[in-house]
Amino acid sequence: MRVVMIDSEVDRHNASVMKDNPVIFEWDIRRKCLKTPGKGRRVVTHRVQEGHGTAIHSIIRECRDIAEIIIVSVPYLEEQMKEEDLLACIQAVEDEIRPDFYNLSLGLDVCEQEDSFRALCESIRLRGGVILAAFDNDGAYAYPACFDSVIGVYGAGDIRRKQDYKYVLDDEVNLLAYGGRQIVEWSDPPKMIVEGNSFACAHATVIAVSLAAKYCSDGPVNLFRIKQVLQEHADETVRFIDEKPQMTEKERWNSETVEKVAIFPLNKEMQVLCENDDLLSFSIVDIYDVRQSLRIGRRAEEYLHRSMKNELYIEDIRHIQWDEFDTLIVGHLKELSRICGRDLWSEIVPEALKRGKRVFSLDSPRAEAEGKKGLYYPRVEEKDVPVNKFGMMHVAGKPVLGVFGTGSGQGKFTLQLAIRREMLRRGYRIGQIGTEPTSELFGIDEVFPIGYQASVRTRDMDNVLILNEMVHSLCRKEVDMIIAGSQSGTVTYSNQNFSLYNMMQYEFLLGTWPDAVILCVNPYDDTELIRRTISFIESSCHAKVIGINLFPLSVQESPFSYSKIKLSMDELENKRELLSREIGLKIFIGYLQIERIVDLIEDYFGEEAT
């Protein structure tokens, strides 16, 4: 059998290396090829500072009597190997050496060519090769360890001996091995105390090769057989057990069969829907409301900030024309039902379903309608929580733009739609996570509805896991950028009531982990609140607040009333200049400067990439 370890350079003056005199290939990063193998005694032109490769060899050499060990050294691997180099190196090894086992005590926590990498590992599996790869030492998912065609190895704290291991019934994590503190050979100094998954992977490789030599001599070595033997001889077989319901394929809204839509009523969420109907894949043909709204018979555009594609009038829901549409979108009805003195949802939705209409409801359904065919409502439930494996999280391989705010009612969702519209116009592929329940109607990929009457039934770290999984799923779609927009405020500015604690917003920040943020503020916001919000965002994750969007409405208060007033452009410009001096960031006004906002986003991520 032949075992290839791909790692950083080994110290050719190390006593064990000199004694074994292994075949050593060197990966030529510039020419993307394997250099002619040298012998262990060959003198290198520079001193090996990093001892990781030497340490891994000192572990793997334990199976030298039953297998030929071949070293592929990558110069300056400690400075981080690029993804394309790792793929090219593995492909070259497969083409020229075709080993029985690969030891990859390394990996990538960000993989932009995941499909290509997965296909390469699968081709090795089909050929009969076995790859053992380590998960990230810092606890993130790593590639190729998480592929089902690879034996992924994680160091377990309760395993105390190098020959012990546990077999895991899982597609991603397959072996738990000895990764605790241990003394290994190094380069400078000659010995080192280390710990981590990379060393657990080396011990796991020795175990797998030894078992293969003992139990697979009567047939070819392959991944299925090696896994079978590993499970049969493991100290323990474990599985990830979770008390939560098993995660299932998330139900999603399908707009493909939707052509004509009626909406009811014309509340805040529906106004945004009408104002941005150019982003919809269907046509709004009817708008309904109740007579108590005092809007019946009036043009819808009187209540909108943007014109619709079709000129529509608001009609009375009592005279709904069922034959004019195929889908009914029903907004939040709790407050309106209280005003009308009856349960509007129970009056309208069951009748729509009875008539064969599809219903998209922002409110959770009544018990009698739960699960009815044709009814959809956005929500996040316990079954949406991914099973956590040793706390591992996905690291986003695409830039993430966050939209956060200092408070509610700042048009954050409208801003996200405006950014989406402009970036699509410029040819970008956008992945997006929305927190408004109407998000999916705009083609937004993921919805995490934490706004008004939130339908997120999970909390705490479960929400972080769900959001992290959403970001990862968008990265796999090969998008150019991910937009994630939050709700309401970000920092807690008072402890007078529990509702003032922005817990879900904090979970949203941690789960999406944005690289850059556009912060939405009000003209009347205290400068200190804005500074606190910026500091909170930037200290909670690695995000940089790159710009501020100034909402064009202020408030007028009296002892008995509270109302919003529109500021003049002169007033907004004065506030913008004042904020710019005090905060030191670029300030934009509403949605009037959306092209400049997108220019800023392009400039920031363009500079970050160079």
Coordinates of C-alpha atoms in Angstrom, one line a residue:
M1 CA 0.0 0.0 0.0
R2 CA 1.0 3.6 -0.6
V3 CA 0.2 6.4 1.7
V4 CA 0.6 10.0 0.5
M5 CA 0.7 12.8 3.0
I6 CA 0.3 16.3 1.7
D7 CA 1.6 18.8 4.2
S8 CA 4.1 21.6 4.8
E9 CA 7.8 20.9 4.3
V10 CA 9.5 18.3 6.4
D11 CA 12.9 18.9 8.0
R12 CA 15.1 16.7 5.9
H13 CA 17.8 16.8 8.7
N14 CA 15.3 15.4 11.2
A15 CA 16.6 12.0 12.6
S16 CA 13.4 10.1 11.7
V17 CA 13.3 11.5 8.2
M18 CA 16.9 10.7 7.6
K19 CA 16.5 7.2 9.0
D20 CA 13.4 6.4 6.9
N21 CA 14.7 8.2 3.8
P22 CA 11.2 8.6 2.3
V23 CA 10.4 9.6 -1.2
I24 CA 9.7 13.3 -1.1
F25 CA 7.9 15.3 -3.8
E26 CA 7.8 19.0 -3.7
W27 CA 4.8 20.9 -5.0
D28 CA 5.8 23.7 -7.4
I29 CA 3.3 26.4 -6.7
R30 CA 4.4 28.5 -9.7
R31 CA 4.3 25.7 -12.3
K32 CA 1.5 23.8 -10.6
C33 CA 3.3 20.4 -10.8
L34 CA 5.1 17.9 -8.7
K35 CA 8.9 18.2 -8.7
T36 CA 11.1 15.2 -9.2
P37 CA 11.2 13.2 -5.9
G38 CA 14.3 13.7 -3.9
K39 CA 15.6 11.6 -1.0
G40 CA 15.3 12.5 2.7
R41 CA 19.0 13.5 2.9
R42 CA 18.7 16.1 0.2
V43 CA 19.8 19.6 1.4
V44 CA 17.2 22.3 1.0
T45 CA 18.0 25.8 0.0
H46 CA 16.2 27.4 2.9
R47 CA 15.6 26.5 6.6
V48 CA 12.3 24.9 7.4
Q49 CA 10.8 27.0 10.2
E50 CA 7.3 25.4 10.4
G51 CA 7.4 21.9 11.8
H52 CA 3.9 20.7 11.0
G53 CA 4.9 18.4 8.2
T54 CA 7.7 16.9 10.2
A55 CA 5.3 16.3 13.1
I56 CA 2.7 14.6 10.9
H57 CA 5.4 12.4 9.3
S58 CA 6.6 11.4 12.8
I59 CA 3.1 10.1 13.5
I60 CA 2.4 8.4 10.1
R61 CA 5.8 6.7 10.0
E62 CA 4.4 4.2 12.6
C63 CA 2.9 2.3 9.6
R64 CA 6.1 2.4 7.5
D65 CA 6.5 -1.4 7.9
I66 CA 3.2 -2.1 6.1
A67 CA 3.0 0.8 3.7
E68 CA 5.2 3.0 1.5
I69 CA 5.0 6.6 2.8
I70 CA 5.3 9.3 0.2
I71 CA 5.6 12.9 1.3
V72 CA 4.3 15.8 -0.9
S73 CA 5.7 18.9 0.7
V74 CA 4.2 22.3 0.0
P75 CA 6.6 25.2 0.6
Y76 CA 5.4 27.9 2.9
L77 CA 2.1 26.1 3.5
E78 CA 1.9 27.8 6.9
E79 CA 1.2 31.0 5.0
Q80 CA -2.1 29.4 3.9
M81 CA -2.4 27.3 0.8
K82 CA -4.7 28.7 -1.9
E83 CA -7.8 26.6 -2.8
E84 CA -6.7 26.2 -6.5
D85 CA -3.3 25.0 -5.4
L86 CA -4.7 22.4 -3.1
L87 CA -7.0 21.1 -5.8
A88 CA -4.3 21.1 -8.4
C89 CA -1.9 19.3 -6.0
I90 CA -4.3 16.5 -5.2
Q91 CA -5.1 16.1 -8.9
A92 CA -1.4 15.8 -9.7
V93 CA -0.9 13.2 -7.0
E94 CA -3.9 11.3 -8.3
D95 CA -2.6 11.4 -11.8
E96 CA 1.0 10.5 -11.0
I97 CA 1.0 8.4 -7.9
R98 CA -2.5 7.0 -7.4
P99 CA -2.0 6.2 -3.7
D100 CA -4.3 3.9 -1.6
F101 CA -4.5 6.4 1.2
Y102 CA -4.3 10.2 1.4
N103 CA -3.5 12.0 4.6
L104 CA -4.7 15.6 4.6
S105 CA -4.0 17.0 8.0
L106 CA -5.1 20.3 6.5
G107 CA -8.1 21.8 4.8
L108 CA -10.0 24.9 3.8
D109 CA -12.6 26.6 6.0
V110 CA -13.8 28.5 2.9
C111 CA -14.3 26.6 -0.3
E112 CA -15.5 28.6 -3.4
Q113 CA -15.0 25.7 -5.8
E114 CA -16.9 23.2 -3.6
D115 CA -18.5 21.3 -6.5
S116 CA -15.1 20.8 -8.3
F117 CA -13.4 19.8 -5.0
R118 CA -16.3 17.4 -4.2
A119 CA -16.1 15.9 -7.7
L120 CA -12.3 15.3 -7.4
C121 CA -12.8 13.5 -4.0
E122 CA -15.6 11.4 -5.5
S123 CA -13.5 10.4 -8.4
I124 CA -10.7 9.2 -6.0
R125 CA -13.3 7.2 -4.1
L126 CA -14.6 5.6 -7.2
R127 CA -11.0 4.7 -8.2
G128 CA -10.6 3.0 -4.8
G129 CA -8.5 5.6 -3.0
V130 CA -9.3 6.6 0.6
I131 CA -8.9 10.2 1.8
L132 CA -8.6 11.0 5.5
A133 CA -8.9 14.7 6.2
A134 CA -8.9 16.9 9.4
F135 CA -11.5 19.3 10.4
D136 CA -10.5 22.9 11.3
N137 CA -8.6 23.3 14.6
D138 CA -10.6 26.4 15.4
G139 CA -13.9 24.5 15.2
A140 CA -15.2 25.4 11.7
Y141 CA -16.4 23.0 9.0
A142 CA -13.4 22.2 6.8
Y143 CA -13.0 21.0 3.2
P144 CA -12.6 18.2 2.1
A145 CA -13.2 16.7 5.6
C146 CA -17.0 17.4 5.4
F147 CA -17.5 15.6 2.1
D148 CA -19.2 12.2 2.3
S149 CA -16.5 10.7 0.0
V150 CA -13.9 11.6 2.6
I151 CA -13.2 10.2 6.1
G152 CA -13.5 13.4 8.2
V153 CA -11.5 13.3 11.5
Y154 CA -12.1 15.3 14.6
G155 CA -10.1 15.3 17.8
A156 CA -12.1 14.2 20.8
G157 CA -11.0 15.3 24.3
D158 CA -12.0 12.0 26.0
I159 CA -9.8 9.9 23.8
R160 CA -6.4 9.7 25.6
R161 CA -4.4 7.1 23.6
K162 CA -3.2 7.3 20.0
Q163 CA -4.5 3.8 19.1
D164 CA -8.1 4.5 20.4
Y165 CA -10.8 6.0 18.3
K166 CA -14.6 6.2 17.9
Y167 CA -16.6 5.6 14.8
V168 CA -19.3 8.2 14.0
L169 CA -22.5 7.3 12.0
D170 CA -22.5 10.5 10.0
D171 CA -21.9 11.7 6.5
E172 CA -19.5 14.5 7.6
V173 CA -17.7 13.6 10.8
N174 CA -16.6 9.9 10.6
L175 CA -13.9 9.4 13.2
L176 CA -13.0 10.8 16.6
A177 CA -9.4 10.3 17.3
Y178 CA -6.6 11.3 19.6
G179 CA -5.9 15.0 19.2
G180 CA -5.0 15.9 22.7
R181 CA -1.7 17.4 24.0
Q182 CA 1.2 15.2 22.8
I183 CA 4.9 15.6 22.1
V184 CA 5.9 15.4 18.4
E185 CA 9.0 15.9 16.4
W186 CA 9.3 19.5 15.0
S187 CA 11.8 21.5 13.2
D188 CA 12.9 24.4 15.4
P189 CA 12.7 23.5 18.2
P190 CA 13.2 19.8 17.5
K191 CA 10.3 18.7 19.8
M192 CA 7.0 20.4 20.4
I193 CA 3.9 19.9 22.5
V194 CA 0.9 20.2 20.2
E195 CA -2.8 19.4 20.0
G196 CA -5.5 19.6 17.4
N197 CA -7.5 17.8 14.7
S198 CA -4.6 17.6 12.2
F199 CA -2.7 15.3 14.6
A200 CA -5.9 13.3 15.3
C201 CA -6.1 12.8 11.5
A202 CA -2.5 11.5 11.4
H203 CA -3.3 9.0 14.1
A204 CA -6.5 8.0 12.3
T205 CA -4.5 7.4 9.1
V206 CA -2.2 5.0 11.0
I207 CA -5.2 3.2 12.4
A208 CA -7.0 2.9 9.0
V209 CA -3.8 1.7 7.2
S210 CA -3.1 -0.9 9.9
L211 CA -6.7 -2.2 9.8
A212 CA -6.6 -2.3 6.0
A213 CA -3.4 -4.3 6.0
K214 CA -4.9 -6.8 8.5
Y215 CA -8.4 -7.2 7.3
C216 CA -8.5 -6.1 3.6
S217 CA -5.6 -8.2 2.2
D218 CA -8.1 -10.5 0.4
G219 CA -9.6 -7.7 -1.7
P220 CA -9.2 -4.1 -2.9
V221 CA -9.0 -1.2 -0.5
N222 CA -12.0 1.1 -0.9
L223 CA -13.8 3.7 1.2
F224 CA -16.9 1.4 1.9
R225 CA -14.7 -1.5 3.1
I226 CA -12.4 0.7 5.2
K227 CA -15.4 2.4 6.9
Q228 CA -16.9 -1.0 7.6
V229 CA -13.7 -2.3 9.2
L230 CA -13.3 0.9 11.2
Q231 CA -16.8 0.6 12.6
E232 CA -16.3 -3.1 13.4
H233 CA -13.1 -2.4 15.4
A234 CA -14.0 0.9 17.0
D235 CA -13.9 1.4 20.7
E236 CA -17.4 2.9 20.4
T237 CA -19.9 3.7 17.7
V238 CA -21.7 7.0 18.2
R239 CA -24.3 9.1 16.4
F240 CA -25.3 12.7 16.8
I241 CA -28.4 12.6 19.0
D242 CA -30.6 15.7 19.2
E243 CA -33.8 16.0 21.2
K244 CA -35.2 18.4 18.6
P245 CA -37.3 17.1 15.7
Q246 CA -35.1 15.8 12.8
M247 CA -34.3 18.6 10.3
T248 CA -36.2 18.1 7.1
E249 CA -36.3 19.8 3.7
K250 CA -37.7 23.2 4.3
E251 CA -41.0 24.0 2.7
R252 CA -40.6 26.8 0.3
W253 CA -42.9 29.1 -1.6
N254 CA -43.1 28.3 -5.3
S255 CA -44.0 31.3 -7.5
E256 CA -43.7 29.4 -10.8
T257 CA -47.4 28.6 -11.0
V258 CA -48.5 32.0 -9.7
E259 CA -49.7 34.5 -12.3
K260 CA -52.5 36.7 -10.9
V261 CA -52.5 37.8 -7.3
A262 CA -55.0 39.6 -5.1
I263 CA -53.8 41.2 -1.8
F264 CA -55.7 41.9 1.4
P265 CA -55.5 44.4 3.2
L266 CA -53.3 47.3 2.1
N267 CA -51.2 47.5 5.2
K268 CA -47.5 48.3 5.6
E269 CA -46.2 45.0 4.2
M270 CA -48.6 45.1 1.3
Q271 CA -47.6 48.7 0.5
V272 CA -44.0 47.6 0.1
L273 CA -45.2 44.7 -2.1
C274 CA -47.1 47.2 -4.4
E275 CA -44.3 49.7 -4.4
N276 CA -41.8 47.1 -5.6
D277 CA -44.0 45.1 -7.9
D278 CA -41.3 45.3 -10.6
L279 CA -39.4 42.7 -8.6
L280 CA -42.3 40.3 -8.5
S281 CA -42.6 37.4 -10.9
F282 CA -46.4 37.7 -10.9
S283 CA -49.0 40.5 -11.4
I284 CA -51.1 42.1 -8.7
V285 CA -54.6 42.4 -10.2
D286 CA -56.7 43.2 -7.2
I287 CA -56.3 45.1 -3.9
Y288 CA -58.9 44.6 -1.1
D289 CA -59.5 46.2 2.2
V290 CA -62.3 46.7 4.7
R291 CA -64.7 49.6 4.7
Q292 CA -63.4 50.7 8.2
S293 CA -60.1 51.6 6.5
L294 CA -61.9 54.5 4.7
R295 CA -59.9 53.6 1.5
I296 CA -62.6 51.7 -0.5
G297 CA -62.8 53.1 -4.1
R298 CA -59.6 55.1 -3.9
R299 CA -56.6 54.7 -6.1
A300 CA -53.9 52.5 -4.5
E301 CA -51.1 54.9 -5.5
E302 CA -52.5 57.5 -3.1
Y303 CA -51.0 55.4 -0.3
L304 CA -47.7 54.4 -2.1
H305 CA -44.3 56.1 -2.5
R306 CA -43.8 54.5 -6.0
S307 CA -46.1 53.9 -8.9
M308 CA -47.4 50.4 -9.7
K309 CA -47.2 48.7 -13.1
N310 CA -51.0 48.6 -13.1
E311 CA -53.4 51.3 -12.0
L312 CA -55.6 49.7 -9.3
Y313 CA -58.4 50.8 -7.1
I314 CA -59.0 49.5 -3.5
E315 CA -62.1 47.3 -3.4
D316 CA -64.3 46.1 -0.6
I317 CA -63.3 42.6 0.6
R318 CA -67.0 41.8 1.0
H319 CA -67.3 41.9 -2.8
I320 CA -64.2 39.9 -3.6
Q321 CA -64.0 38.6 -7.2
W322 CA -62.7 35.1 -6.9
D323 CA -62.4 34.4 -10.6
E324 CA -59.9 37.2 -11.2
F325 CA -56.9 35.7 -9.4
D326 CA -55.2 32.4 -8.7
T327 CA -53.5 33.4 -5.5
L328 CA -54.5 35.4 -2.4
I329 CA -51.8 37.1 -0.3
V330 CA -53.2 37.8 3.2
G331 CA -51.4 40.3 5.4
H332 CA -51.4 40.6 9.2
L333 CA -55.0 40.8 10.4
K334 CA -54.9 40.8 14.2
E335 CA -55.4 44.6 14.6
L336 CA -57.8 44.9 11.7
S337 CA -59.9 42.0 13.1
R338 CA -60.0 43.8 16.5
I339 CA -61.3 47.0 14.8
C340 CA -63.9 45.1 12.7
G341 CA -65.0 42.9 15.7
R342 CA -64.6 39.6 13.8
D343 CA -61.9 37.1 12.8
L344 CA -61.1 38.2 9.2
W345 CA -58.6 35.4 8.7
S346 CA -61.1 32.7 9.5
E347 CA -63.6 34.3 7.2
I348 CA -61.4 34.8 4.1
V349 CA -58.7 32.0 4.1
P350 CA -60.9 28.9 4.4
E351 CA -63.2 30.2 1.7
A352 CA -60.2 30.9 -0.6
L353 CA -58.8 27.3 -0.1
K354 CA -62.3 25.9 -0.7
R355 CA -62.4 27.6 -4.1
G356 CA -59.0 26.1 -5.0
K357 CA -57.0 29.3 -4.5
R358 CA -53.4 29.4 -3.2
V359 CA -53.0 31.4 -0.1
F360 CA -49.8 33.1 1.1
S361 CA -50.5 34.2 4.7
L362 CA -48.4 36.4 6.9
D363 CA -50.2 35.2 10.0
S364 CA -50.0 31.7 11.3
P365 CA -53.0 29.6 10.4
R366 CA -55.8 28.7 12.7
A367 CA -55.7 25.1 13.9
E368 CA -58.4 23.9 11.6
A369 CA -56.5 25.2 8.5
E370 CA -53.1 23.9 9.5
G371 CA -51.6 21.7 6.8
K372 CA -54.3 22.4 4.3
K373 CA -53.3 22.1 0.7
G374 CA -52.6 25.4 -1.0
L375 CA -51.9 27.3 2.3
Y376 CA -48.4 28.6 2.9
Y377 CA -47.1 30.8 5.7
P378 CA -43.4 31.7 6.3
R379 CA -42.0 30.4 9.6
V380 CA -39.0 28.9 11.3
E381 CA -39.5 25.9 13.5
E382 CA -37.6 23.4 15.6
K383 CA -37.3 21.1 12.7
D384 CA -35.3 23.7 10.8
V385 CA -32.5 23.6 13.3
P386 CA -29.5 21.7 11.9
V387 CA -27.9 19.1 14.2
N388 CA -24.8 20.7 15.6
K389 CA -21.6 18.8 15.4
F390 CA -19.0 19.8 18.0
G391 CA -20.0 23.4 17.6
M392 CA -18.7 23.6 14.1
M393 CA -19.9 26.5 12.0
H394 CA -19.7 27.3 8.3
V395 CA -17.4 30.2 7.2
A396 CA -18.9 32.2 4.4
G397 CA -16.9 32.1 1.2
K398 CA -18.9 35.0 -0.3
P399 CA -19.1 38.6 0.9
V400 CA -22.0 39.3 3.2
L401 CA -23.6 42.7 3.3
G402 CA -25.8 43.5 6.4
V403 CA -28.5 46.1 6.6
F404 CA -29.2 47.0 10.3
G405 CA -30.8 49.9 12.0
T406 CA -31.1 52.0 15.2
G407 CA -34.9 51.4 15.4
S408 CA -38.1 50.3 13.7
G409 CA -39.9 51.9 10.8
Q410 CA -36.8 53.1 8.9
G411 CA -37.5 51.4 5.6
K412 CA -34.8 48.8 6.0
F413 CA -36.6 46.3 3.8
T414 CA -37.3 48.8 1.1
L415 CA -33.6 49.7 1.1
Q416 CA -32.7 46.0 0.7
L417 CA -35.0 45.7 -2.2
A418 CA -33.5 48.9 -3.8
I419 CA -30.0 47.5 -3.4
R420 CA -31.2 44.2 -4.8
R421 CA -32.8 45.9 -7.8
E422 CA -29.7 48.0 -8.6
M423 CA -27.2 45.1 -8.1
L424 CA -29.3 42.8 -10.4
R425 CA -29.4 45.6 -12.9
R426 CA -25.6 45.7 -12.8
G427 CA -25.4 42.0 -13.5
Y428 CA -24.6 40.6 -10.0
R429 CA -25.9 37.3 -8.8
I430 CA -27.5 38.0 -5.4
G431 CA -28.3 35.6 -2.5
Q432 CA -30.5 37.1 0.1
I433 CA -31.9 36.5 3.6
G434 CA -35.0 38.6 4.5
T435 CA -36.6 39.1 7.8
E436 CA -39.9 40.3 6.4
P437 CA -42.5 37.5 5.9
T438 CA -43.1 38.8 2.3
S439 CA -39.4 38.2 1.4
E440 CA -40.0 35.0 -0.6
L441 CA -42.5 36.8 -2.8
F442 CA -39.7 38.9 -4.2
G443 CA -37.6 35.8 -5.0
I444 CA -35.4 36.3 -1.9
D445 CA -33.8 32.9 -1.2
E446 CA -34.2 32.6 2.6
V447 CA -36.7 34.1 5.1
F448 CA -36.2 34.5 8.8
P449 CA -39.3 36.4 9.8
I450 CA -38.5 38.2 13.1
G451 CA -40.5 41.4 12.4
Y452 CA -44.0 42.2 13.4
Q453 CA -45.8 39.2 14.9
A454 CA -42.6 37.1 14.3
S455 CA -43.1 33.5 13.3
V456 CA -39.7 32.3 14.4
R457 CA -40.3 29.6 17.0
T458 CA -36.7 29.0 17.8
R459 CA -34.3 31.0 20.0
D460 CA -30.7 31.5 21.2
M461 CA -27.9 29.5 19.5
D462 CA -30.5 27.5 17.5
N463 CA -31.2 30.7 15.6
V464 CA -27.5 31.3 15.0
L465 CA -27.2 27.8 13.6
I466 CA -30.2 28.2 11.3
L467 CA -28.9 31.5 9.9
N468 CA -25.3 30.1 9.5
E469 CA -26.8 27.2 7.5
M470 CA -28.8 29.7 5.4
V471 CA -25.6 31.7 4.5
H472 CA -23.8 28.4 3.7
S473 CA -26.6 27.3 1.4
L474 CA -26.4 30.6 -0.5
C475 CA -22.6 30.3 -0.8
R476 CA -23.2 26.9 -2.5
K477 CA -25.4 28.7 -5.1
E478 CA -22.3 30.5 -6.4
V479 CA -23.7 33.9 -5.8
D480 CA -21.6 37.1 -6.0
M481 CA -22.8 38.6 -2.8
I482 CA -25.2 37.8 0.1
I483 CA -27.5 40.5 1.5
A484 CA -28.9 40.0 5.0
G485 CA -31.3 42.6 6.4
S486 CA -32.3 42.8 10.1
Q487 CA -35.3 44.3 11.8
S488 CA -35.9 47.1 14.2
G489 CA -33.0 48.3 16.4
T490 CA -29.6 46.7 17.1
V491 CA -28.5 47.8 20.6
T492 CA -30.5 47.8 23.8
Y493 CA -31.0 51.4 24.9
S494 CA -33.2 50.8 27.9
N495 CA -33.9 48.0 30.3
Q496 CA -37.4 49.3 31.2
N497 CA -39.2 46.5 29.4
F498 CA -38.1 43.1 28.1
S499 CA -39.5 44.0 24.7
L500 CA -36.7 46.6 24.4
Y501 CA -34.0 43.9 24.4
N502 CA -33.0 43.2 20.8
M503 CA -32.1 39.5 21.3
M504 CA -33.1 38.2 17.9
Q505 CA -31.3 41.0 16.2
Y506 CA -28.1 40.0 18.0
E507 CA -28.7 36.4 17.0
F508 CA -29.2 37.6 13.4
L509 CA -26.0 39.5 13.5
L510 CA -24.0 36.5 14.8
G511 CA -25.7 34.0 12.5
T512 CA -25.2 36.0 9.3
W513 CA -21.7 37.4 10.4
P514 CA -21.7 40.2 7.8
D515 CA -18.5 41.6 6.4
A516 CA -19.9 45.1 5.8
V517 CA -23.0 46.9 7.1
I518 CA -25.2 49.7 5.9
L519 CA -26.8 51.3 9.0
C520 CA -30.2 52.9 8.8
V521 CA -30.8 55.8 11.2
N522 CA -33.5 58.4 11.9
P523 CA -33.0 62.1 11.7
Y524 CA -33.9 62.5 15.3
D525 CA -31.6 59.7 16.6
D526 CA -29.1 60.8 19.2
T527 CA -25.6 60.8 17.9
E528 CA -24.4 58.7 20.9
L529 CA -27.0 56.0 20.0
I530 CA -25.6 55.9 16.4
R531 CA -22.0 55.6 17.7
R532 CA -23.0 52.9 20.2
T533 CA -24.7 50.9 17.4
I534 CA -21.7 51.2 15.1
S535 CA -19.4 50.1 17.9
F536 CA -21.7 47.2 18.9
I537 CA -21.9 45.9 15.3
E538 CA -18.2 46.2 14.7
S539 CA -17.2 44.6 18.0
S540 CA -19.7 41.7 17.8
C541 CA -18.3 40.4 14.6
H542 CA -15.8 41.3 11.9
A543 CA -18.2 43.7 10.2
K544 CA -17.3 47.2 9.1
V545 CA -20.1 49.8 9.1
I546 CA -19.3 51.4 5.7
G547 CA -22.2 53.9 5.3
I548 CA -25.3 55.3 6.9
N549 CA -28.8 55.6 5.3
L550 CA -30.8 58.5 6.7
F551 CA -34.5 57.9 6.8
P552 CA -36.4 60.9 5.3
L553 CA -39.1 61.1 8.0
S554 CA -38.9 62.6 11.4
V555 CA -41.4 62.6 14.3
Q556 CA -43.7 65.2 15.8
E557 CA -44.7 64.6 19.4
S558 CA -47.2 66.1 21.6
P559 CA -48.6 65.0 25.0
F560 CA -51.4 63.2 23.3
S561 CA -50.1 62.2 19.8
Y562 CA -47.2 60.9 17.9
S563 CA -46.9 61.3 14.1
K564 CA -44.3 61.1 11.4
I565 CA -43.5 64.2 9.2
K566 CA -41.6 64.4 6.0
L567 CA -38.5 66.6 6.1
S568 CA -37.6 69.0 3.3
M569 CA -34.4 68.3 1.3
D570 CA -32.8 71.3 2.9
E571 CA -33.5 69.9 6.4
L572 CA -32.2 66.4 5.3
E573 CA -29.0 67.9 3.8
N574 CA -28.3 69.8 6.9
K575 CA -28.8 66.7 9.0
R576 CA -26.6 64.7 6.6
E577 CA -23.8 67.2 6.8
L578 CA -24.0 67.3 10.6
L579 CA -23.9 63.5 10.9
S580 CA -21.1 63.2 8.4
R581 CA -18.9 65.5 10.5
E582 CA -19.9 63.8 13.8
I583 CA -19.7 60.2 12.7
G584 CA -17.1 60.3 9.9
L585 CA -19.0 58.0 7.5
K586 CA -20.7 58.6 4.2
I587 CA -24.4 59.5 4.7
F588 CA -27.1 58.8 2.2
I589 CA -30.6 60.1 2.1
G590 CA -33.4 57.5 1.8
Y591 CA -33.5 55.7 -1.5
L592 CA -32.7 58.8 -3.6
Q593 CA -29.0 57.9 -3.8
I594 CA -29.2 54.1 -4.2
E595 CA -26.7 54.1 -7.1
R596 CA -24.2 55.8 -4.8
I597 CA -24.9 53.3 -2.1
V598 CA -24.2 50.4 -4.5
D599 CA -21.1 52.2 -5.7
L600 CA -19.8 52.3 -2.1
I601 CA -20.6 48.5 -1.7
E602 CA -18.7 47.8 -4.9
D603 CA -15.7 49.9 -3.8
Y604 CA -15.5 48.3 -0.4
F605 CA -15.7 44.7 -1.5
G606 CA -13.4 45.5 -4.5
E607 CA -10.8 46.9 -2.1
E608 CA -11.2 44.0 0.3
A609 CA -10.6 41.5 -2.5
T610 CA -7.4 43.1 -3.7

